[in-house]
Amino acid sequence: MGDCMLMDLAHGNDIFESPDIRTKMKILHGVNKSLDQITISEICANAGVSRQTFYRHFESKYDIPWWHSIFCRQFYLNEIGRTIDWETGYYHHLRLIDQERDFYRKSIQYSINTPFGQTVMPENRKTVLLETLERYRRVSVDHNMMFLVEIFSKLECEVLNDWFRSDQPTNLAQWTDDLVSLVPDRLFRALQIEVPSKVRRSV
């Protein structure tokens, strides 16, 4: 992904406009309380879709936050170390997720112990980081690097989950700085790249 795409997204071009993504977002917006408490029938009624449509897009109601987070990751978070630096990736990923913060605050309020919070998201993040290290940066992943990636993937996901299901005000700049400070030094240096300053935090 090049700088042009980064700048386009930063200036608000809608990445949710395909028919499939629009339907998924309608279903996401049909969630108005914890996933542990809402039924699929309620979600469908709120979203104005049939159960058949729901199951054409999701296998389970718990897949909704998993899908949205994975979808948003591809634009910035996954590009850290590939085309952008840590600060740019974190800032714009947080910005995308924050657009649906109300959904996260409600939906995963009590659902942190589901596979979404405990295994699916950290495992996805670990896979992407390892691919970036090995394929894009040609870094040999030894035992210590694997340890850092595994632990950091869990920590990063836990922190993001805590922020977006909390009631504290969004502070993209502060959250970005805090996330960057959590990255282990060896991993940070392995994936840090220089990008034009105009790309960073441009909204």
mmCIF file of N, CA and C in Angstrom, residues 13-142:
data_model
loop_
_atom_site.group_PDB
_atom_site.id
_atom_site.type_symbol
_atom_site.label_atom_id
_atom_site.label_comp_id
_atom_site.label_asym_id
_atom_site.label_seq_id
_atom_site.Cartn_x
_atom_site.Cartn_y
_atom_site.Cartn_z
ATOM 1 N N ASN A 13 -11.814 8.967 2.750
ATOM 2 C CA ASN A 13 -12.476 8.179 1.721
ATOM 3 C C ASN A 13 -13.115 6.949 2.359
ATOM 4 N N ASP A 14 -14.330 6.625 1.931
ATOM 5 C CA ASP A 14 -15.090 5.557 2.587
ATOM 6 C C ASP A 14 -14.603 4.199 2.124
ATOM 7 N N ILE A 15 -14.100 3.421 3.067
ATOM 8 C CA ILE A 15 -13.611 2.078 2.754
ATOM 9 C C ILE A 15 -14.682 1.019 2.999
ATOM 10 N N PHE A 16 -15.886 1.454 3.338
ATOM 11 C CA PHE A 16 -16.954 0.521 3.684
ATOM 12 C C PHE A 16 -18.084 0.540 2.655
ATOM 13 N N GLU A 17 -17.766 0.847 1.396
ATOM 14 C CA GLU A 17 -18.809 1.123 0.426
ATOM 15 C C GLU A 17 -19.230 -0.047 -0.460
ATOM 16 N N SER A 18 -18.530 -1.174 -0.444
ATOM 17 C CA SER A 18 -18.975 -2.293 -1.275
ATOM 18 C C SER A 18 -20.268 -2.865 -0.692
ATOM 19 N N PRO A 19 -21.132 -3.480 -1.531
ATOM 20 C CA PRO A 19 -22.403 -4.025 -1.027
ATOM 21 C C PRO A 19 -22.217 -5.013 0.127
ATOM 22 N N ASP A 20 -21.231 -5.876 0.023
ATOM 23 C CA ASP A 20 -20.982 -6.866 1.070
ATOM 24 C C ASP A 20 -20.595 -6.185 2.379
ATOM 25 N N ILE A 21 -19.708 -5.200 2.300
ATOM 26 C CA ILE A 21 -19.262 -4.508 3.505
ATOM 27 C C ILE A 21 -20.392 -3.671 4.085
ATOM 28 N N ARG A 22 -21.201 -3.048 3.228
ATOM 29 C CA ARG A 22 -22.332 -2.252 3.723
ATOM 30 C C ARG A 22 -23.312 -3.127 4.505
ATOM 31 N N THR A 23 -23.570 -4.342 4.004
ATOM 32 C CA THR A 23 -24.479 -5.249 4.713
ATOM 33 C C THR A 23 -23.883 -5.659 6.056
ATOM 34 N N LYS A 24 -22.605 -5.972 6.066
ATOM 35 C CA LYS A 24 -21.951 -6.328 7.331
ATOM 36 C C LYS A 24 -22.038 -5.172 8.333
ATOM 37 N N MET A 25 -21.870 -3.941 7.850
ATOM 38 C CA MET A 25 -21.935 -2.792 8.741
ATOM 39 C C MET A 25 -23.360 -2.562 9.243
ATOM 40 N N LYS A 26 -24.368 -2.846 8.420
ATOM 41 C CA LYS A 26 -25.748 -2.759 8.890
ATOM 42 C C LYS A 26 -25.977 -3.725 10.043
ATOM 43 N N ILE A 27 -25.447 -4.934 9.898
ATOM 44 C CA ILE A 27 -25.586 -5.933 10.961
ATOM 45 C C ILE A 27 -24.828 -5.473 12.208
ATOM 46 N N LEU A 28 -23.619 -4.959 12.018
ATOM 47 C CA LEU A 28 -22.838 -4.447 13.148
ATOM 48 C C LEU A 28 -23.622 -3.367 13.888
ATOM 49 N N HIS A 29 -24.253 -2.459 13.149
ATOM 50 C CA HIS A 29 -25.001 -1.380 13.782
ATOM 51 C C HIS A 29 -26.306 -1.859 14.399
ATOM 52 N N GLY A 30 -26.679 -3.109 14.129
ATOM 53 C CA GLY A 30 -27.849 -3.691 14.776
ATOM 54 C C GLY A 30 -27.567 -4.192 16.183
ATOM 55 N N VAL A 31 -26.315 -4.189 16.565
ATOM 56 C CA VAL A 31 -25.923 -4.617 17.922
ATOM 57 C C VAL A 31 -25.988 -3.406 18.844
ATOM 58 N N ASN A 32 -26.908 -3.427 19.793
ATOM 59 C CA ASN A 32 -27.068 -2.282 20.687
ATOM 60 C C ASN A 32 -26.892 -2.636 22.164
ATOM 61 N N LYS A 33 -26.366 -3.845 22.405
ATOM 62 C CA LYS A 33 -26.027 -4.238 23.768
ATOM 63 C C LYS A 33 -25.024 -5.381 23.702
ATOM 64 N N SER A 34 -24.591 -5.849 24.848
ATOM 65 C CA SER A 34 -23.571 -6.884 24.889
ATOM 66 C C SER A 34 -23.947 -8.085 24.032
ATOM 67 N N LEU A 35 -22.978 -8.625 23.333
ATOM 68 C CA LEU A 35 -23.212 -9.823 22.519
ATOM 69 C C LEU A 35 -23.654 -11.001 23.374
ATOM 70 N N ASP A 36 -23.293 -10.987 24.648
ATOM 71 C CA ASP A 36 -23.730 -12.050 25.555
ATOM 72 C C ASP A 36 -25.222 -11.945 25.865
ATOM 73 N N GLN A 37 -25.798 -10.767 25.647
ATOM 74 C CA GLN A 37 -27.187 -10.537 26.041
ATOM 75 C C GLN A 37 -28.147 -10.387 24.859
ATOM 76 N N ILE A 38 -27.633 -10.055 23.694
ATOM 77 C CA ILE A 38 -28.501 -9.845 22.537
ATOM 78 C C ILE A 38 -28.620 -11.130 21.721
ATOM 79 N N THR A 39 -29.780 -11.351 21.113
ATOM 80 C CA THR A 39 -29.979 -12.528 20.271
ATOM 81 C C THR A 39 -29.776 -12.156 18.804
ATOM 82 N N ILE A 40 -29.568 -13.160 17.988
ATOM 83 C CA ILE A 40 -29.418 -12.917 16.552
ATOM 84 C C ILE A 40 -30.712 -12.353 15.972
ATOM 85 N N SER A 41 -31.848 -12.818 16.483
ATOM 86 C CA SER A 41 -33.132 -12.274 16.022
ATOM 87 C C SER A 41 -33.234 -10.785 16.309
ATOM 88 N N GLU A 42 -32.766 -10.358 17.469
ATOM 89 C CA GLU A 42 -32.788 -8.933 17.816
ATOM 90 C C GLU A 42 -31.862 -8.136 16.905
ATOM 91 N N ILE A 43 -30.679 -8.693 16.648
ATOM 92 C CA ILE A 43 -29.734 -8.014 15.764
ATOM 93 C C ILE A 43 -30.347 -7.835 14.378
ATOM 94 N N CYS A 44 -30.969 -8.897 13.870
ATOM 95 C CA CYS A 44 -31.576 -8.836 12.537
ATOM 96 C C CYS A 44 -32.711 -7.816 12.492
ATOM 97 N N ALA A 45 -33.531 -7.793 13.524
ATOM 98 C CA ALA A 45 -34.632 -6.837 13.573
ATOM 99 C C ALA A 45 -34.104 -5.406 13.615
ATOM 100 N N ASN A 46 -33.093 -5.176 14.430
ATOM 101 C CA ASN A 46 -32.503 -3.835 14.525
ATOM 102 C C ASN A 46 -31.868 -3.400 13.211
ATOM 103 N N ALA A 47 -31.255 -4.377 12.508
ATOM 104 C CA ALA A 47 -30.538 -4.062 11.271
ATOM 105 C C ALA A 47 -31.439 -4.059 10.040
ATOM 106 N N GLY A 48 -32.640 -4.625 10.179
ATOM 107 C CA GLY A 48 -33.537 -4.705 9.038
ATOM 108 C C GLY A 48 -33.089 -5.727 8.012
ATOM 109 N N VAL A 49 -32.520 -6.847 8.499
ATOM 110 C CA VAL A 49 -32.089 -7.925 7.601
ATOM 111 C C VAL A 49 -32.685 -9.244 8.087
ATOM 112 N N SER A 50 -32.719 -10.227 7.192
ATOM 113 C CA SER A 50 -33.234 -11.547 7.558
ATOM 114 C C SER A 50 -32.151 -12.372 8.229
ATOM 115 N N ARG A 51 -32.578 -13.436 8.920
ATOM 116 C CA ARG A 51 -31.600 -14.352 9.521
ATOM 117 C C ARG A 51 -30.738 -14.996 8.434
ATOM 118 N N GLN A 52 -31.351 -15.243 7.276
ATOM 119 C CA GLN A 52 -30.604 -15.818 6.160
ATOM 120 C C GLN A 52 -29.475 -14.882 5.741
ATOM 121 N N THR A 53 -29.769 -13.592 5.692
ATOM 122 C CA THR A 53 -28.731 -12.612 5.349
ATOM 123 C C THR A 53 -27.654 -12.581 6.417
ATOM 124 N N PHE A 54 -28.068 -12.635 7.672
ATOM 125 C CA PHE A 54 -27.088 -12.639 8.757
ATOM 126 C C PHE A 54 -26.117 -13.803 8.582
ATOM 127 N N TYR A 55 -26.664 -15.002 8.399
ATOM 128 C CA TYR A 55 -25.806 -16.193 8.322
ATOM 129 C C TYR A 55 -25.037 -16.288 7.005
ATOM 130 N N ARG A 56 -25.430 -15.507 6.033
ATOM 131 C CA ARG A 56 -24.640 -15.433 4.806
ATOM 132 C C ARG A 56 -23.361 -14.631 5.047
ATOM 133 N N HIS A 57 -23.380 -13.776 6.068
ATOM 134 C CA HIS A 57 -22.228 -12.918 6.341
ATOM 135 C C HIS A 57 -21.463 -13.297 7.609
ATOM 136 N N PHE A 58 -22.148 -13.908 8.576
ATOM 137 C CA PHE A 58 -21.489 -14.272 9.836
ATOM 138 C C PHE A 58 -21.969 -15.640 10.296
ATOM 139 N N GLU A 59 -21.052 -16.420 10.860
ATOM 140 C CA GLU A 59 -21.438 -17.711 11.420
ATOM 141 C C GLU A 59 -22.013 -17.552 12.818
ATOM 142 N N SER A 60 -21.583 -16.507 13.520
ATOM 143 C CA SER A 60 -21.985 -16.295 14.907
ATOM 144 C C SER A 60 -22.016 -14.804 15.185
ATOM 145 N N LYS A 61 -22.800 -14.408 16.175
ATOM 146 C CA LYS A 61 -22.828 -12.993 16.562
ATOM 147 C C LYS A 61 -21.463 -12.554 17.090
ATOM 148 N N TYR A 62 -20.692 -13.481 17.633
ATOM 149 C CA TYR A 62 -19.366 -13.139 18.163
ATOM 150 C C TYR A 62 -18.342 -12.888 17.051
ATOM 151 N N ASP A 63 -18.713 -13.248 15.819
ATOM 152 C CA ASP A 63 -17.818 -12.988 14.692
ATOM 153 C C ASP A 63 -17.848 -11.526 14.253
ATOM 154 N N ILE A 64 -18.853 -10.764 14.693
ATOM 155 C CA ILE A 64 -19.021 -9.398 14.199
ATOM 156 C C ILE A 64 -17.838 -8.505 14.585
ATOM 157 N N PRO A 65 -17.475 -8.414 15.879
ATOM 158 C CA PRO A 65 -16.310 -7.577 16.205
ATOM 159 C C PRO A 65 -15.019 -8.140 15.635
ATOM 160 N N TRP A 66 -14.908 -9.464 15.561
ATOM 161 C CA TRP A 66 -13.728 -10.095 14.974
ATOM 162 C C TRP A 66 -13.570 -9.654 13.531
ATOM 163 N N TRP A 67 -14.688 -9.712 12.758
ATOM 164 C CA TRP A 67 -14.621 -9.302 11.353
ATOM 165 C C TRP A 67 -14.224 -7.840 11.225
ATOM 166 N N HIS A 68 -14.881 -6.960 11.971
ATOM 167 C CA HIS A 68 -14.631 -5.527 11.809
ATOM 168 C C HIS A 68 -13.185 -5.183 12.147
ATOM 169 N N SER A 69 -12.686 -5.751 13.220
ATOM 170 C CA SER A 69 -11.317 -5.447 13.623
ATOM 171 C C SER A 69 -10.313 -5.959 12.599
ATOM 172 N N ILE A 70 -10.518 -7.178 12.108
ATOM 173 C CA ILE A 70 -9.624 -7.746 11.089
ATOM 174 C C ILE A 70 -9.702 -6.915 9.807
ATOM 175 N N PHE A 71 -10.915 -6.512 9.436
ATOM 176 C CA PHE A 71 -11.090 -5.701 8.232
ATOM 177 C C PHE A 71 -10.318 -4.392 8.351
ATOM 178 N N CYS A 72 -10.446 -3.720 9.488
ATOM 179 C CA CYS A 72 -9.763 -2.439 9.670
ATOM 180 C C CYS A 72 -8.250 -2.604 9.762
ATOM 181 N N ARG A 73 -7.793 -3.725 10.282
ATOM 182 C CA ARG A 73 -6.349 -3.934 10.446
ATOM 183 C C ARG A 73 -5.594 -3.889 9.128
ATOM 184 N N GLN A 74 -6.229 -4.328 8.051
ATOM 185 C CA GLN A 74 -5.508 -4.448 6.781
ATOM 186 C C GLN A 74 -5.040 -3.104 6.244
ATOM 187 N N PHE A 75 -5.698 -2.025 6.633
ATOM 188 C CA PHE A 75 -5.393 -0.727 6.048
ATOM 189 C C PHE A 75 -4.190 -0.043 6.689
ATOM 190 N N TYR A 76 -4.006 -0.213 7.981
ATOM 191 C CA TYR A 76 -2.898 0.470 8.650
ATOM 192 C C TYR A 76 -2.100 -0.437 9.569
ATOM 193 N N LEU A 77 -2.767 -1.111 10.507
ATOM 194 C CA LEU A 77 -2.036 -1.898 11.499
ATOM 195 C C LEU A 77 -1.134 -2.926 10.831
ATOM 196 N N ASN A 78 -1.671 -3.633 9.855
ATOM 197 C CA ASN A 78 -0.887 -4.664 9.173
ATOM 198 C C ASN A 78 0.228 -4.095 8.301
ATOM 199 N N GLU A 79 0.150 -2.793 8.006
ATOM 200 C CA GLU A 79 1.155 -2.174 7.142
ATOM 201 C C GLU A 79 2.380 -1.671 7.911
ATOM 202 N N ILE A 80 2.323 -1.742 9.240
ATOM 203 C CA ILE A 80 3.484 -1.334 10.036
ATOM 204 C C ILE A 80 4.665 -2.235 9.688
ATOM 205 N N GLY A 81 5.776 -1.621 9.324
ATOM 206 C CA GLY A 81 6.952 -2.385 8.939
ATOM 207 C C GLY A 81 6.979 -2.767 7.474
ATOM 208 N N ARG A 82 5.880 -2.558 6.780
ATOM 209 C CA ARG A 82 5.802 -2.854 5.349
ATOM 210 C C ARG A 82 5.877 -1.556 4.543
ATOM 211 N N THR A 83 4.926 -0.667 4.813
ATOM 212 C CA THR A 83 4.899 0.608 4.076
ATOM 213 C C THR A 83 4.872 1.823 4.994
ATOM 214 N N ILE A 84 4.587 1.631 6.268
ATOM 215 C CA ILE A 84 4.485 2.757 7.201
ATOM 216 C C ILE A 84 5.159 2.421 8.531
ATOM 217 N N ASP A 85 5.386 3.469 9.321
ATOM 218 C CA ASP A 85 6.038 3.290 10.619
ATOM 219 C C ASP A 85 5.010 2.991 11.702
ATOM 220 N N TRP A 86 5.501 2.717 12.910
ATOM 221 C CA TRP A 86 4.637 2.356 14.025
ATOM 222 C C TRP A 86 3.632 3.456 14.336
ATOM 223 N N GLU A 87 4.098 4.693 14.425
ATOM 224 C CA GLU A 87 3.236 5.803 14.828
ATOM 225 C C GLU A 87 2.096 6.009 13.834
ATOM 226 N N THR A 88 2.421 6.021 12.540
ATOM 227 C CA THR A 88 1.400 6.207 11.515
ATOM 228 C C THR A 88 0.387 5.067 11.547
ATOM 229 N N GLY A 89 0.879 3.840 11.648
ATOM 230 C CA GLY A 89 -0.002 2.677 11.659
ATOM 231 C C GLY A 89 -0.956 2.681 12.835
ATOM 232 N N TYR A 90 -0.427 2.938 14.007
ATOM 233 C CA TYR A 90 -1.270 2.954 15.196
ATOM 234 C C TYR A 90 -2.291 4.091 15.149
ATOM 235 N N TYR A 91 -1.832 5.271 14.806
ATOM 236 C CA TYR A 91 -2.731 6.431 14.825
ATOM 237 C C TYR A 91 -3.944 6.216 13.915
ATOM 238 N N HIS A 92 -3.694 5.784 12.690
ATOM 239 C CA HIS A 92 -4.801 5.651 11.745
ATOM 240 C C HIS A 92 -5.630 4.397 11.992
ATOM 241 N N HIS A 93 -5.032 3.351 12.560
ATOM 242 C CA HIS A 93 -5.838 2.183 12.958
ATOM 243 C C HIS A 93 -6.791 2.579 14.077
ATOM 244 N N LEU A 94 -6.279 3.272 15.069
ATOM 245 C CA LEU A 94 -7.124 3.741 16.165
ATOM 246 C C LEU A 94 -8.247 4.638 15.643
ATOM 247 N N ARG A 95 -7.913 5.475 14.669
ATOM 248 C CA ARG A 95 -8.909 6.377 14.099
ATOM 249 C C ARG A 95 -10.041 5.590 13.434
ATOM 250 N N LEU A 96 -9.701 4.539 12.686
ATOM 251 C CA LEU A 96 -10.728 3.729 12.034
ATOM 252 C C LEU A 96 -11.604 3.012 13.055
ATOM 253 N N ILE A 97 -10.984 2.381 14.039
ATOM 254 C CA ILE A 97 -11.739 1.642 15.045
ATOM 255 C C ILE A 97 -12.618 2.599 15.854
ATOM 256 N N ASP A 98 -12.101 3.787 16.115
ATOM 257 C CA ASP A 98 -12.842 4.751 16.932
ATOM 258 C C ASP A 98 -14.158 5.167 16.282
ATOM 259 N N GLN A 99 -14.253 5.057 14.969
ATOM 260 C CA GLN A 99 -15.508 5.387 14.288
ATOM 261 C C GLN A 99 -16.652 4.498 14.765
ATOM 262 N N GLU A 100 -16.311 3.312 15.264
ATOM 263 C CA GLU A 100 -17.337 2.382 15.767
ATOM 264 C C GLU A 100 -17.119 2.091 17.251
ATOM 265 N N ARG A 101 -16.605 3.073 17.966
ATOM 266 C CA ARG A 101 -16.300 2.831 19.377
ATOM 267 C C ARG A 101 -17.558 2.497 20.180
ATOM 268 N N ASP A 102 -18.681 3.121 19.834
ATOM 269 C CA ASP A 102 -19.927 2.830 20.551
ATOM 270 C C ASP A 102 -20.287 1.354 20.426
ATOM 271 N N PHE A 103 -20.056 0.787 19.245
ATOM 272 C CA PHE A 103 -20.316 -0.645 19.045
ATOM 273 C C PHE A 103 -19.429 -1.485 19.946
ATOM 274 N N TYR A 104 -18.136 -1.189 19.996
ATOM 275 C CA TYR A 104 -17.226 -1.973 20.821
ATOM 276 C C TYR A 104 -17.549 -1.821 22.300
ATOM 277 N N ARG A 105 -17.903 -0.610 22.705
ATOM 278 C CA ARG A 105 -18.213 -0.361 24.103
ATOM 279 C C ARG A 105 -19.393 -1.211 24.557
ATOM 280 N N LYS A 106 -20.381 -1.359 23.672
ATOM 281 C CA LYS A 106 -21.564 -2.144 24.011
ATOM 282 C C LYS A 106 -21.359 -3.639 23.793
ATOM 283 N N SER A 107 -20.800 -3.985 22.646
ATOM 284 C CA SER A 107 -20.816 -5.389 22.227
ATOM 285 C C SER A 107 -19.882 -6.291 23.020
ATOM 286 N N ILE A 108 -18.685 -5.805 23.343
ATOM 287 C CA ILE A 108 -17.744 -6.686 24.046
ATOM 288 C C ILE A 108 -17.592 -6.294 25.508
ATOM 289 N N GLN A 109 -18.630 -5.658 26.041
ATOM 290 C CA GLN A 109 -18.588 -5.222 27.431
ATOM 291 C C GLN A 109 -18.305 -6.374 28.372
ATOM 292 N N TYR A 110 -18.942 -7.519 28.105
ATOM 293 C CA TYR A 110 -18.752 -8.682 28.976
ATOM 294 C C TYR A 110 -18.168 -9.875 28.223
ATOM 295 N N SER A 111 -17.698 -9.648 27.008
ATOM 296 C CA SER A 111 -17.339 -10.765 26.137
ATOM 297 C C SER A 111 -15.841 -10.934 25.941
ATOM 298 N N ILE A 112 -15.046 -10.381 26.847
ATOM 299 C CA ILE A 112 -13.604 -10.416 26.661
ATOM 300 C C ILE A 112 -13.033 -11.826 26.744
ATOM 301 N N ASN A 113 -13.761 -12.739 27.372
ATOM 302 C CA ASN A 113 -13.260 -14.102 27.500
ATOM 303 C C ASN A 113 -13.672 -15.005 26.342
ATOM 304 N N THR A 114 -14.310 -14.428 25.340
ATOM 305 C CA THR A 114 -14.638 -15.207 24.150
ATOM 306 C C THR A 114 -13.376 -15.387 23.309
ATOM 307 N N PRO A 115 -13.400 -16.290 22.339
ATOM 308 C CA PRO A 115 -12.238 -16.430 21.451
ATOM 309 C C PRO A 115 -11.817 -15.115 20.796
ATOM 310 N N PHE A 116 -12.789 -14.206 20.607
ATOM 311 C CA PHE A 116 -12.460 -12.901 20.010
ATOM 312 C C PHE A 116 -11.379 -12.205 20.825
ATOM 313 N N GLY A 117 -11.568 -12.166 22.133
ATOM 314 C CA GLY A 117 -10.632 -11.437 22.974
ATOM 315 C C GLY A 117 -9.398 -12.210 23.363
ATOM 316 N N GLN A 118 -9.537 -13.522 23.487
ATOM 317 C CA GLN A 118 -8.471 -14.317 24.062
ATOM 318 C C GLN A 118 -7.525 -14.950 23.044
ATOM 319 N N THR A 119 -8.046 -15.370 21.895
ATOM 320 C CA THR A 119 -7.213 -16.141 20.973
ATOM 321 C C THR A 119 -7.211 -15.640 19.539
ATOM 322 N N VAL A 120 -8.379 -15.340 18.980
ATOM 323 C CA VAL A 120 -8.464 -15.023 17.557
ATOM 324 C C VAL A 120 -7.661 -13.789 17.200
ATOM 325 N N MET A 121 -7.869 -12.703 17.936
ATOM 326 C CA MET A 121 -7.213 -11.456 17.590
ATOM 327 C C MET A 121 -5.698 -11.500 17.818
ATOM 328 N N PRO A 122 -5.227 -11.966 18.976
ATOM 329 C CA PRO A 122 -3.768 -12.051 19.158
ATOM 330 C C PRO A 122 -3.100 -12.994 18.158
ATOM 331 N N GLU A 123 -3.757 -14.088 17.820
ATOM 332 C CA GLU A 123 -3.169 -15.037 16.875
ATOM 333 C C GLU A 123 -3.058 -14.420 15.489
ATOM 334 N N ASN A 124 -4.074 -13.664 15.095
ATOM 335 C CA ASN A 124 -4.023 -12.963 13.813
ATOM 336 C C ASN A 124 -2.890 -11.949 13.798
ATOM 337 N N ARG A 125 -2.767 -11.209 14.889
ATOM 338 C CA ARG A 125 -1.711 -10.192 14.975
ATOM 339 C C ARG A 125 -0.332 -10.840 14.934
ATOM 340 N N LYS A 126 -0.169 -11.935 15.646
ATOM 341 C CA LYS A 126 1.100 -12.670 15.646
ATOM 342 C C LYS A 126 1.461 -13.122 14.232
ATOM 343 N N THR A 127 0.500 -13.668 13.510
ATOM 344 C CA THR A 127 0.740 -14.145 12.147
ATOM 345 C C THR A 127 1.212 -13.013 11.242
ATOM 346 N N VAL A 128 0.554 -11.861 11.352
ATOM 347 C CA VAL A 128 0.916 -10.721 10.513
ATOM 348 C C VAL A 128 2.312 -10.209 10.856
ATOM 349 N N LEU A 129 2.617 -10.078 12.141
ATOM 350 C CA LEU A 129 3.937 -9.598 12.557
ATOM 351 C C LEU A 129 5.043 -10.525 12.073
ATOM 352 N N LEU A 130 4.831 -11.819 12.191
ATOM 353 C CA LEU A 130 5.844 -12.779 11.747
ATOM 354 C C LEU A 130 6.033 -12.708 10.232
ATOM 355 N N GLU A 131 4.938 -12.557 9.497
ATOM 356 C CA GLU A 131 5.036 -12.442 8.046
ATOM 357 C C GLU A 131 5.796 -11.166 7.660
ATOM 358 N N THR A 132 5.515 -10.083 8.382
ATOM 359 C CA THR A 132 6.208 -8.822 8.091
ATOM 360 C C THR A 132 7.700 -8.953 8.364
ATOM 361 N N LEU A 133 8.048 -9.572 9.469
ATOM 362 C CA LEU A 133 9.460 -9.756 9.820
ATOM 363 C C LEU A 133 10.190 -10.595 8.778
ATOM 364 N N GLU A 134 9.604 -11.729 8.441
ATOM 365 C CA GLU A 134 10.297 -12.698 7.594
ATOM 366 C C GLU A 134 10.217 -12.355 6.104
ATOM 367 N N ARG A 135 9.037 -11.987 5.645
ATOM 368 C CA ARG A 135 8.846 -11.785 4.204
ATOM 369 C C ARG A 135 9.226 -10.382 3.746
ATOM 370 N N TYR A 136 8.880 -9.391 4.560
ATOM 371 C CA TYR A 136 9.098 -8.009 4.134
ATOM 372 C C TYR A 136 10.421 -7.439 4.630
ATOM 373 N N ARG A 137 10.843 -7.847 5.828
ATOM 374 C CA ARG A 137 12.058 -7.283 6.394
ATOM 375 C C ARG A 137 13.234 -8.257 6.391
ATOM 376 N N ARG A 138 12.985 -9.494 5.970
ATOM 377 C CA ARG A 138 14.036 -10.516 5.882
ATOM 378 C C ARG A 138 14.755 -10.699 7.221
ATOM 379 N N VAL A 139 13.976 -10.693 8.298
ATOM 380 C CA VAL A 139 14.517 -10.896 9.641
ATOM 381 C C VAL A 139 14.370 -12.362 10.010
ATOM 382 N N SER A 140 15.445 -12.958 10.453
ATOM 383 C CA SER A 140 15.397 -14.342 10.921
ATOM 384 C C SER A 140 14.771 -14.359 12.314
ATOM 385 N N VAL A 141 13.662 -15.064 12.459
ATOM 386 C CA VAL A 141 12.938 -15.085 13.732
ATOM 387 C C VAL A 141 13.494 -16.193 14.621
ATOM 388 N N ASP A 142 14.291 -15.801 15.595
ATOM 389 C CA ASP A 142 14.836 -16.771 16.538
ATOM 390 C C ASP A 142 13.888 -16.932 17.725
#
